[in-house]
mmCIF file of C-alpha atoms in Angstrom:
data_model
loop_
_atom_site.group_PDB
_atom_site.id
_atom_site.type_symbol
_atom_site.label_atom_id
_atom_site.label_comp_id
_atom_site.label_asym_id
_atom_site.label_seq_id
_atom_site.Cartn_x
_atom_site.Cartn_y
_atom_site.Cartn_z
ATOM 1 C CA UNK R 1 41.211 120.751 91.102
ATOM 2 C CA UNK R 2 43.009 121.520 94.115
ATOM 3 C CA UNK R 3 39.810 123.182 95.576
ATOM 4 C CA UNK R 4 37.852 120.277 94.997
ATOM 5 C CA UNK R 5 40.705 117.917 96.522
ATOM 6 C CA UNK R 6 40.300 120.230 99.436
ATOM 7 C CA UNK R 7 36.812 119.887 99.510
ATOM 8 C CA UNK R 8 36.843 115.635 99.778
ATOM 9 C CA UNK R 9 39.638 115.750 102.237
ATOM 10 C CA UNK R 10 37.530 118.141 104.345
ATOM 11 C CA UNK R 11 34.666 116.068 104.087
ATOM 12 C CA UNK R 12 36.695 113.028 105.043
ATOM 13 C CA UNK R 13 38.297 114.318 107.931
ATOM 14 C CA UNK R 14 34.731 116.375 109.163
ATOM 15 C CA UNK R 15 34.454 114.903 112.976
ATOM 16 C CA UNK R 16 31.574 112.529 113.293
ATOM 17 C CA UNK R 17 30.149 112.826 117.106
ATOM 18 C CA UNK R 18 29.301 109.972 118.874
ATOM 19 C CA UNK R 19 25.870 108.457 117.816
ATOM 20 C CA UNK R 20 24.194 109.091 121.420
ATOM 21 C CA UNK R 21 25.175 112.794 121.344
ATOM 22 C CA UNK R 22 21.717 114.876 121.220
ATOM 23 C CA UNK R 23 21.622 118.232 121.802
ATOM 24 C CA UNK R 24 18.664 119.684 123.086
ATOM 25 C CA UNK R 25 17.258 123.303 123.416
ATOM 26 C CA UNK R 26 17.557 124.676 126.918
ATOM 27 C CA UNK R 27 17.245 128.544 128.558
ATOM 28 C CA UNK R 28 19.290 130.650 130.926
ATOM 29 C CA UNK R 29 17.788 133.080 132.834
ATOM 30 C CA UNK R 30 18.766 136.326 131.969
ATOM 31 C CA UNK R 31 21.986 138.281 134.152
ATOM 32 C CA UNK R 32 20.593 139.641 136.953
ATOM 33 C CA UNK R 33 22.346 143.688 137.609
ATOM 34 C CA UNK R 34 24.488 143.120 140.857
ATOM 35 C CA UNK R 35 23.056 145.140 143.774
ATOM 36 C CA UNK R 36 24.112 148.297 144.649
ATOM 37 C CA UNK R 37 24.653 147.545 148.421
ATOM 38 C CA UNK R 38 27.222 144.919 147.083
ATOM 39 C CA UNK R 39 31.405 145.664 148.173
ATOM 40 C CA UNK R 40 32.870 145.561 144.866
ATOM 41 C CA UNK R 41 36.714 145.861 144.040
ATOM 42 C CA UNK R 42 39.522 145.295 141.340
ATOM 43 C CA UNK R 43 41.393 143.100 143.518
ATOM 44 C CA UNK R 44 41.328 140.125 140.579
ATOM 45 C CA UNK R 45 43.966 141.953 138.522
ATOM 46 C CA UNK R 46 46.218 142.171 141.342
ATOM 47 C CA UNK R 47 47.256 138.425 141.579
ATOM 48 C CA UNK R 48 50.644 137.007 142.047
ATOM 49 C CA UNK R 49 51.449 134.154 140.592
ATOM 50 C CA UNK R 50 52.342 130.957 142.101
ATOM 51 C CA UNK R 51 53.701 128.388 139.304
ATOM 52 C CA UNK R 52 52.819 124.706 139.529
ATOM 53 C CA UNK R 53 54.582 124.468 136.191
ATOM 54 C CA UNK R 54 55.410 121.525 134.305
ATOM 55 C CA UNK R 55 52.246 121.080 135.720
ATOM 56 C CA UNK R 56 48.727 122.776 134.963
ATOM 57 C CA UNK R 57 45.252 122.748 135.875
ATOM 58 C CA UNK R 58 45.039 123.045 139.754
ATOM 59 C CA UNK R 59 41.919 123.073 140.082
ATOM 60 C CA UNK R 60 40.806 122.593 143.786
ATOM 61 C CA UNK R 61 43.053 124.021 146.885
ATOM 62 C CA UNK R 62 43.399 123.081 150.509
ATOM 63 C CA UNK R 63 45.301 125.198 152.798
ATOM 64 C CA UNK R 64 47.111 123.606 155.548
ATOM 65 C CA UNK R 65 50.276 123.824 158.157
ATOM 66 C CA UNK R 66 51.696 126.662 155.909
ATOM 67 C CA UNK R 67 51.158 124.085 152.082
ATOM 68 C CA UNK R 68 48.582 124.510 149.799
ATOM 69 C CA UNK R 69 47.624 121.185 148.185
ATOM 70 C CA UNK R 70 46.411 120.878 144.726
ATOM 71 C CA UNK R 71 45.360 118.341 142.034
ATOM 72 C CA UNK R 72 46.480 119.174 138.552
ATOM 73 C CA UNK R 73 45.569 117.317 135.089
ATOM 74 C CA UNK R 74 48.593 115.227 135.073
ATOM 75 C CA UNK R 75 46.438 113.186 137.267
ATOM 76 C CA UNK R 76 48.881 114.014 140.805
ATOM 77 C CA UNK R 77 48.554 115.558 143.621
ATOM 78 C CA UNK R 78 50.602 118.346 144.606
ATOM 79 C CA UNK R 79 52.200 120.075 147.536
ATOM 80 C CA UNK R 80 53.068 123.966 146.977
ATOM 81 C CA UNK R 81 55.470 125.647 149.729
ATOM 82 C CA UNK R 82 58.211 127.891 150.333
ATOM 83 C CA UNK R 83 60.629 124.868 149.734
ATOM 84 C CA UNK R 84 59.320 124.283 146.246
ATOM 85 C CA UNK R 85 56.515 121.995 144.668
ATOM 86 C CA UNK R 86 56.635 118.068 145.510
ATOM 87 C CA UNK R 87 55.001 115.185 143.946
ATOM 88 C CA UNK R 88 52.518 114.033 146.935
ATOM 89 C CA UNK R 89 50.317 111.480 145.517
ATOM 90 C CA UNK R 90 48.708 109.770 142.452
ATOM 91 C CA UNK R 91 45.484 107.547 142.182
ATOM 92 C CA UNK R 92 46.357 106.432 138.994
ATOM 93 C CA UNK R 93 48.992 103.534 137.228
ATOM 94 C CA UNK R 94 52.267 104.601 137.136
ATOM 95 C CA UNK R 95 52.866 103.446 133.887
ATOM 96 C CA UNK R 96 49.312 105.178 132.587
ATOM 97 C CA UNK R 97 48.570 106.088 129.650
ATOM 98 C CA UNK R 98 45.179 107.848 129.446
ATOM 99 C CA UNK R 99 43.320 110.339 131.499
ATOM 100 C CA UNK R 100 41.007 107.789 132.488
ATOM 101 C CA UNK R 101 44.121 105.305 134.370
ATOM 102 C CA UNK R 102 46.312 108.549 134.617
ATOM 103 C CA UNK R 103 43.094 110.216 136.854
ATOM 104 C CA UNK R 104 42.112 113.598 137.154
ATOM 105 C CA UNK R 105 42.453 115.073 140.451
ATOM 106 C CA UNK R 106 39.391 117.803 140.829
ATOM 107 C CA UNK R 107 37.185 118.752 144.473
ATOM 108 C CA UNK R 108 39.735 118.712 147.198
ATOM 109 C CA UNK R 109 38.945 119.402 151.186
ATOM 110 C CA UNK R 110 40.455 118.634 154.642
ATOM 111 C CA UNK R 111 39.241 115.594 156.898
ATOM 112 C CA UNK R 112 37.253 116.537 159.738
ATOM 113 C CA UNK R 113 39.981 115.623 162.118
ATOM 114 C CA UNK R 114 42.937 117.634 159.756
ATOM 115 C CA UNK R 115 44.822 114.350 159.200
ATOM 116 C CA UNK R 116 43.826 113.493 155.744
ATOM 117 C CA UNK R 117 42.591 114.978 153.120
ATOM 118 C CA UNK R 118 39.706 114.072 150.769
ATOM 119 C CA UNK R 119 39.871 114.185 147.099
ATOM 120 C CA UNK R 120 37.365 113.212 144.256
ATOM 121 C CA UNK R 121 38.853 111.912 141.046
ATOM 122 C CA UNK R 122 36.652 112.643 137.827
ATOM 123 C CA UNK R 123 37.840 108.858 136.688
ATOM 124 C CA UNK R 124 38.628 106.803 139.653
ATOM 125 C CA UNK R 125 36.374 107.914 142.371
ATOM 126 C CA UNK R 126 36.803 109.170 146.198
ATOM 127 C CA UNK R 127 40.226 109.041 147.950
ATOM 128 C CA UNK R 128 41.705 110.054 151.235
ATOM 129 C CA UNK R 129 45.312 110.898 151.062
ATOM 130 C CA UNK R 130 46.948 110.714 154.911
ATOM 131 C CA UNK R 131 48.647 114.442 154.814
ATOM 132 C CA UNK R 132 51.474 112.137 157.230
ATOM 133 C CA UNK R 133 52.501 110.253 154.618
ATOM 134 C CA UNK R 134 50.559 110.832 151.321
ATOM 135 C CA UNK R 135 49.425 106.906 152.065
ATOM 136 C CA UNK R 136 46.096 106.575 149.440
ATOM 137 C CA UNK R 137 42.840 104.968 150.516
ATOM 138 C CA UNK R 138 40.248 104.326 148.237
ATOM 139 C CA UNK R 139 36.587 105.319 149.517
ATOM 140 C CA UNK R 140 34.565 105.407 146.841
ATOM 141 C CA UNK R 141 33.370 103.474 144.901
ATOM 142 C CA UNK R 142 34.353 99.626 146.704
ATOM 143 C CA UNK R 143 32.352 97.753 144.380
ATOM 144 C CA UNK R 144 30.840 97.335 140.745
ATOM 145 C CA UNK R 145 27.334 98.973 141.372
ATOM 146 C CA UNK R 146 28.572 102.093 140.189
ATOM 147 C CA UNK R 147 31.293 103.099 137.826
ATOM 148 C CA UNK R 148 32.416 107.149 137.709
ATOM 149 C CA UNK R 149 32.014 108.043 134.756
ATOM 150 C CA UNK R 150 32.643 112.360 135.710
ATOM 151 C CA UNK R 151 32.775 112.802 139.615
ATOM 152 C CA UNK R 152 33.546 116.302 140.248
ATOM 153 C CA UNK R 153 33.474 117.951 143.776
ATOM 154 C CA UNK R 154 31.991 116.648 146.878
ATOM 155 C CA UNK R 155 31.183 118.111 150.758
ATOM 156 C CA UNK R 156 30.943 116.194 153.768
ATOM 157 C CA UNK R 157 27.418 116.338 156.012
ATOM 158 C CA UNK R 158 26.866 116.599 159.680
ATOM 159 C CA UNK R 159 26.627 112.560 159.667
ATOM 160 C CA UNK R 160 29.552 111.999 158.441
ATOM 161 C CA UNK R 161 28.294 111.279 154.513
ATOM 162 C CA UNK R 162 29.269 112.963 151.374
ATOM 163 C CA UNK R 163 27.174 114.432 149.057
ATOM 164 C CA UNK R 164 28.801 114.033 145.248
ATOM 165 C CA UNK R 165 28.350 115.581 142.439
ATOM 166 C CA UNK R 166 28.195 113.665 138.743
ATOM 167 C CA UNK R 167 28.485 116.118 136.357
ATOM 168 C CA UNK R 168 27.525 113.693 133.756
ATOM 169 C CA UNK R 169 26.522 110.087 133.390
ATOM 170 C CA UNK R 170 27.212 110.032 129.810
ATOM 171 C CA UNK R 171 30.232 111.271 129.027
ATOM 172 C CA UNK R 172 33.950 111.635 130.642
ATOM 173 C CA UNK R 173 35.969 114.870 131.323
ATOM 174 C CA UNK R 174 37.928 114.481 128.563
ATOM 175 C CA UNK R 175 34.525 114.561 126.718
ATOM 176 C CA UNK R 176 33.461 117.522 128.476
ATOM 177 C CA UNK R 177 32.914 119.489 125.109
ATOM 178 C CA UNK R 178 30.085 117.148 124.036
ATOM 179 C CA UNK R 179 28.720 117.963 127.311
ATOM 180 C CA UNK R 180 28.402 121.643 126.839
ATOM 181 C CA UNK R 181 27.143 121.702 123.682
ATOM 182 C CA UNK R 182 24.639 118.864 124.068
ATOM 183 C CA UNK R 183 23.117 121.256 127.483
ATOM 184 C CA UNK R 184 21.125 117.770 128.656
ATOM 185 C CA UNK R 185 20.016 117.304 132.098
ATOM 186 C CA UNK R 186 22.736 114.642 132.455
ATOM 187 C CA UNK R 187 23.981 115.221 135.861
ATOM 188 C CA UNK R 188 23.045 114.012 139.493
ATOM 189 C CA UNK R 189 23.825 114.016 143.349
ATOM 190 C CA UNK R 190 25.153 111.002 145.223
ATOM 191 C CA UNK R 191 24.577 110.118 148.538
ATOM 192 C CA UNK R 192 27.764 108.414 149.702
ATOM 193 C CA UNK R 193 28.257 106.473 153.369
ATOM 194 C CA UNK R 194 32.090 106.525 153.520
ATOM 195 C CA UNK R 195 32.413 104.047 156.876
ATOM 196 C CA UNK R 196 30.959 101.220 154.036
ATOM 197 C CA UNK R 197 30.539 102.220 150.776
ATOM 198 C CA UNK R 198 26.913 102.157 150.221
ATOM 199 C CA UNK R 199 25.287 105.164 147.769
ATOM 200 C CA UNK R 200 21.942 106.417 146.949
ATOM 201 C CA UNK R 201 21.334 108.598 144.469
ATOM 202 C CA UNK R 202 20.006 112.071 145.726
ATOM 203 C CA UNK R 203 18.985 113.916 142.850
ATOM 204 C CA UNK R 204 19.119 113.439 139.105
ATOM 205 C CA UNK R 205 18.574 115.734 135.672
ATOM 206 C CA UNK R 206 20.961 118.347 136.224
ATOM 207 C CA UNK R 207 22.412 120.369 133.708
ATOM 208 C CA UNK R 208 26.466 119.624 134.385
ATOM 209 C CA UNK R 209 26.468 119.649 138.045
ATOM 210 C CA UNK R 210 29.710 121.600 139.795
ATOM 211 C CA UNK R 211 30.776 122.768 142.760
ATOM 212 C CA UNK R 212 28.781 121.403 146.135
ATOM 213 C CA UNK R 213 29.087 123.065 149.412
ATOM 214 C CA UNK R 214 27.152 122.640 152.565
ATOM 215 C CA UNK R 215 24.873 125.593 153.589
ATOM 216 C CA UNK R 216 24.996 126.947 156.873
ATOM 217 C CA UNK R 217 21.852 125.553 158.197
ATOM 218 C CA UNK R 218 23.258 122.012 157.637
ATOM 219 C CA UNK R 219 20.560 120.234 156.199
ATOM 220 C CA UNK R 220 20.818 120.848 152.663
ATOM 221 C CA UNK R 221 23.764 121.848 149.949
ATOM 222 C CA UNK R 222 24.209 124.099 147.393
ATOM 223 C CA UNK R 223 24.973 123.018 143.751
ATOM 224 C CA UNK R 224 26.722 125.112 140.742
ATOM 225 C CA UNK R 225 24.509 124.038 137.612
ATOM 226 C CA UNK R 226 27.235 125.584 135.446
ATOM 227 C CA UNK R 227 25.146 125.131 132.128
ATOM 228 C CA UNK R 228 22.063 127.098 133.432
ATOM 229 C CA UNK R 229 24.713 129.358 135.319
ATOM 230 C CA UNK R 230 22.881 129.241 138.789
ATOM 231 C CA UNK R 231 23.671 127.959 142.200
ATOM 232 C CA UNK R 232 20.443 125.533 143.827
ATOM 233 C CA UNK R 233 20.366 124.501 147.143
ATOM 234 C CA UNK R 234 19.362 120.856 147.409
ATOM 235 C CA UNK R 235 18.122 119.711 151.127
ATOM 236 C CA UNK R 236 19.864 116.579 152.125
ATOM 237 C CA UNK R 237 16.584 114.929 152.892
ATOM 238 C CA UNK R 238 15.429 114.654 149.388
ATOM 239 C CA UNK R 239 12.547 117.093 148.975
ATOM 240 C CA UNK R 240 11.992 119.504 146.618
ATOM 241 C CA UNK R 241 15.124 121.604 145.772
ATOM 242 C CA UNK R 242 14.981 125.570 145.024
ATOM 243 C CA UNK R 243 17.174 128.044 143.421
ATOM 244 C CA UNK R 244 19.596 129.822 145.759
ATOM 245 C CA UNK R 245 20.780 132.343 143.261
ATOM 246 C CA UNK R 246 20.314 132.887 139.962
ATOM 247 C CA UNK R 247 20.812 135.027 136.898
ATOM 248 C CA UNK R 248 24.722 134.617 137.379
ATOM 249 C CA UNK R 249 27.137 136.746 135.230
ATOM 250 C CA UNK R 250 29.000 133.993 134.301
ATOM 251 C CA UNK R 251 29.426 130.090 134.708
ATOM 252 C CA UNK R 252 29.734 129.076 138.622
ATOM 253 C CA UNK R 253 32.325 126.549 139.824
ATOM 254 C CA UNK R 254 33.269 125.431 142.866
ATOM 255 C CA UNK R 255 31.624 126.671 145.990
ATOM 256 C CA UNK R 256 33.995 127.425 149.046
ATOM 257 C CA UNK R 257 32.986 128.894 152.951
ATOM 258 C CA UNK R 258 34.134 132.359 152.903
ATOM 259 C CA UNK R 259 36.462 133.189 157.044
ATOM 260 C CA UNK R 260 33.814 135.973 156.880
ATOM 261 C CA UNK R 261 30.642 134.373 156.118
ATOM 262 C CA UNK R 262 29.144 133.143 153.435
ATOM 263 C CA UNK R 263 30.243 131.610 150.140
ATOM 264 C CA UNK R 264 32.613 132.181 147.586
ATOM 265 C CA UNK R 265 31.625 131.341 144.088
ATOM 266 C CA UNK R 266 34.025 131.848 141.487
ATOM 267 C CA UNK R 267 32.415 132.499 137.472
ATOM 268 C CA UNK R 268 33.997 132.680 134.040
ATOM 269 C CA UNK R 269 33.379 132.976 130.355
ATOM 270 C CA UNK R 270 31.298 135.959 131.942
ATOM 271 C CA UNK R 271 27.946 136.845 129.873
ATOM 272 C CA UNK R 272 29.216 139.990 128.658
ATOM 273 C CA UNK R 273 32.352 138.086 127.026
ATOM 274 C CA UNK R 274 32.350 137.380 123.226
ATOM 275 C CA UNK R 275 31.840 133.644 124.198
ATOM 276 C CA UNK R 276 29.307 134.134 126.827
ATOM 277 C CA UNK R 277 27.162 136.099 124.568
ATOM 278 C CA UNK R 278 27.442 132.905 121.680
ATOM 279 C CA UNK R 279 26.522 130.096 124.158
ATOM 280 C CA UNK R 280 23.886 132.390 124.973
ATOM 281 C CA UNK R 281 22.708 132.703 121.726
ATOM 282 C CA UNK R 282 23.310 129.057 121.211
ATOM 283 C CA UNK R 283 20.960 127.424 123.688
ATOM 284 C CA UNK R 284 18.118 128.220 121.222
ATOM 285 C CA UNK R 285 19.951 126.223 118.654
ATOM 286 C CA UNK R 286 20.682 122.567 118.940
ATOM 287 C CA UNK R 287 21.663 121.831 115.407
ATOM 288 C CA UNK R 288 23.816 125.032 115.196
ATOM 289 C CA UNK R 289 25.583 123.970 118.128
ATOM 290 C CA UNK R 290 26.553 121.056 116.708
ATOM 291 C CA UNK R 291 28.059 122.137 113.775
ATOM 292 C CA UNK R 292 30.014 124.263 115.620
ATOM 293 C CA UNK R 293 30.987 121.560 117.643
ATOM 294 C CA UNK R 294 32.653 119.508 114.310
ATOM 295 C CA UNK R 295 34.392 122.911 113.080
ATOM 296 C CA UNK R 296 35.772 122.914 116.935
ATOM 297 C CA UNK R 297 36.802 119.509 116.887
ATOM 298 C CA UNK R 298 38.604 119.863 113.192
ATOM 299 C CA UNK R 299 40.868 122.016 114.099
ATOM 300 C CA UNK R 300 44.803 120.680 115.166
ATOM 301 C CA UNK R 301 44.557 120.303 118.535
ATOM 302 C CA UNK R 302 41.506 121.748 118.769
ATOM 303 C CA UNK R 303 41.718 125.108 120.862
ATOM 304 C CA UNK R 304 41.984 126.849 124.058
ATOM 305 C CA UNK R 305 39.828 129.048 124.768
ATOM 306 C CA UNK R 306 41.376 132.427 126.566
ATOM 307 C CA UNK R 307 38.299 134.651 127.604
ATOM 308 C CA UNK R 308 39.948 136.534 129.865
ATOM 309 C CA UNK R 309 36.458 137.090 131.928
ATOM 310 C CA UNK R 310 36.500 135.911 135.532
ATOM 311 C CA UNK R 311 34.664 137.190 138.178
ATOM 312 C CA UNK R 312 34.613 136.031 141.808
ATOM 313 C CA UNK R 313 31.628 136.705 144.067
ATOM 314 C CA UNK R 314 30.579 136.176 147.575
ATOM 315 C CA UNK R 315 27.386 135.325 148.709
ATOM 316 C CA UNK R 316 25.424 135.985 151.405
ATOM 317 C CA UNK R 317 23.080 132.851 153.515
ATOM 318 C CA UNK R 318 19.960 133.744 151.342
ATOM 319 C CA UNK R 319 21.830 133.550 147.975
ATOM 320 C CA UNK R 320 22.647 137.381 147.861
ATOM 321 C CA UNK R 321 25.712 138.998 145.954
ATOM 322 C CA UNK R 322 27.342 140.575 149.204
ATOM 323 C CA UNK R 323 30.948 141.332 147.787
ATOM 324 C CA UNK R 324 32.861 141.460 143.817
ATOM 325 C CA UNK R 325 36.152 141.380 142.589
ATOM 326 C CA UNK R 326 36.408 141.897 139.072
ATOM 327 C CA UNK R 327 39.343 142.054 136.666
ATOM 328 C CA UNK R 328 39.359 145.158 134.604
ATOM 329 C CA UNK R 329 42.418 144.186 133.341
ATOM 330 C CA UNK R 330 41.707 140.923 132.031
ATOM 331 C CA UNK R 331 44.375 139.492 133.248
ATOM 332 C CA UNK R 332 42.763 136.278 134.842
ATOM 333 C CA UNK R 333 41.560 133.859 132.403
ATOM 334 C CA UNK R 334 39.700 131.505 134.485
ATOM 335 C CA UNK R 335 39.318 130.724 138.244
ATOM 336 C CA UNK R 336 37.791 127.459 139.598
ATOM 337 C CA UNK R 337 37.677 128.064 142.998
ATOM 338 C CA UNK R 338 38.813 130.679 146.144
ATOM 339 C CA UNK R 339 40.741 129.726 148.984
ATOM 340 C CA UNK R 340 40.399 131.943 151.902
ATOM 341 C CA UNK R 341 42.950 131.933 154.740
ATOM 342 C CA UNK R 342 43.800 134.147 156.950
ATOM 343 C CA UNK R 343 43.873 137.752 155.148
ATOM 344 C CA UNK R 344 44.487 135.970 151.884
ATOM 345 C CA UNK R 345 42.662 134.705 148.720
ATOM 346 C CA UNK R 346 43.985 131.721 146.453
ATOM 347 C CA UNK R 347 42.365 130.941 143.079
ATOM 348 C CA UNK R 348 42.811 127.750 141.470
ATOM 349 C CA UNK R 349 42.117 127.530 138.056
ATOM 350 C CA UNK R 350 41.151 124.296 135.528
ATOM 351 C CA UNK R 351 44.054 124.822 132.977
ATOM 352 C CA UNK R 352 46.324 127.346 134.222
ATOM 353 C CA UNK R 353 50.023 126.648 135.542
ATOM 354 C CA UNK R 354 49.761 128.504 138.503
ATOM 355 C CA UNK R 355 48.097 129.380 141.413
ATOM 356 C CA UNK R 356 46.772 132.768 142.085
ATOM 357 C CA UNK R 357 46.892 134.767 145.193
ATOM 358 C CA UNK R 358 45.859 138.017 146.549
ATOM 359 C CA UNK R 359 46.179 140.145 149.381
ATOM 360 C CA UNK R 360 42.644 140.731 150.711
#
């Protein structure tokens, strides 16, 4: 009897996923070897820690006048410095209650002119925070013709427009798991005229689309497709886009200007992980996936997942692995994005509480 009780209660508490959720059967290109020519190192073990705490999550960084600023999931926006950690700004209610009035803080960069900066909000849209005052300005979106449903990081052109990424226009951050286990070309790029508001969309069907960063020869931008784990580079203009680099070890992130050329692109849940190697089993097996996806979702709380695989890398103009830091020690569970300034490296990371930082 009580096995059988067990059994009903199980059955009535199994998940049921939303009815739209479809997973479909995608590939990943195989890991490509890194090249031998490639600087590699062990710096990634050697991080100090810089606590954010009661905070986590900090996921994109901006070094400036001796700060770092950072948005973490408690939807603010922080400011890190030898004094301590203060409260900067918040997009959201103050009396919110969800992650979608609370916000989610995620791409972060500096203002052309250094006086503001400019933050993307997975819920709420494009702001610019005055770095004088923390005063908020909404950019993005001014209207109803568009409604976020999972901005994610953004870039700014030589015209003066941003280029946005969408991860998905079906479901929310806080639904990101049906996301990755669904695999569907769900995301797309947005064209965005900050002076008045107007958007165009640039490019559609991608597979969770990341990290954006402008290439060096200013007329297109390159794009982490985490799910397919590849970087493309996407010209501005709208023709045909290409791969930049593929075959990653792990799953790309943001995409930051390295001080010494080219383009650091942080990875995690790396291939040769336990969890890499199931998702990349997985992609041959929609139904499988989600199954796994109700046993995930059954459990208290669900889970967080501590790999303990990051990688960061550093690529060259033409897509090229140039320079590694690894972490033999698995001691860095994930990194989101690098921070390069002046001798030193800052990782960010989606769920840690703290910042990382190394002596290059």
């Amino acid at each position: 009897i009580p096995s059988l009780l067990v059994a009903i209660l199980a059955l009535f508490c199994w998940p049921v996923l939303p009815e739209n959720f479809a997973p479909v059967f995608y590939s990943v290109e195989p890991a490509i070897p890194l090249p031998d020519s490639c600087v590699q190192n062990n710096r990634l073990s050697d991080f100090q820690e810089i606590s954010v705490q009661p905070y986590h999550g900090p996921e994109s960084l901006v070094y400036w006048n001796g700060s770092i600023y950072t948005g973490v999931a408690e939807g603010k926006l922080l400011k890190v410095d030898d004094s301590g950690l203060t409260e900067f700004a918040r997009f959201g209610k103050p009396d919110c209650d969800s992650p979608a009035t609370c916000g989610r803080p995620l791409g972060m960069r500096l203002s052309n002119d250094s006086r503001n900066l400019v933050v993307v909000d997975a819920y709420l849209g494009l702001f610019s925070v005055s770095l004088a005052n923390g005063l908020v300005t909404k950019i993005f979106p001014l209207d109803n013709s568009i409604f976020p449903v999972f901005f994610d990081d953004f870039d700014f052109l030589p015209n003066g427009s941003v280029v946005l990424s969408e991860a998905s226009m079906k479901y929310t951050l806080h639904e990101l798991a049906y996301e990755i286990f669904e695999g569907g070309p769900n995301g797309r790029l947005i064209m965005v005229d900050p002076s008045t508001g107007r958007w165009s969309e640039l490019f559609r069907d991608l597979r969770l689309p990341n990290g954006i960063q402008l290439h060096s020869d200013g007329q297109s931008v390159l794009v982490a497709e985490s799910t397919l784990m590849r970087i493309l580079r996407v010209p501005i203009n709208g023709s045909q886009l290409t791969v930049f680099a593929d075959g990653l070890p792990g799953i790309p992130d943001n995409i930051r200007l390295s001080e010494r050329g080219g383009y650091w692109v942080p990875v995690s849940n790396l291939r040769d992980g336990w969890l890499g190697r199931l998702f990349n089993w997985l992609t041959k097996w929609p139904r499988l996936r989600s199954v796994i996806l109700k046993i995930i979702l059954s459990l208290p709380n669900h889970f967080e997942v501590k790999t303990n695989s990051a990688m960061l890398l550093r690529l060259d103009d033409e897509g090229q692995v140039v320079e590694v830091w690894k972490d033999p020690k698995g001691l860095m569970i994930n990194v989101a994005e690098v921070c390069e300034y002046q001798g030193e490296v800052f990782t960010s990371s989606y769920f840690l509480p703290y910042i990382g930082r190394i002596k290059r």
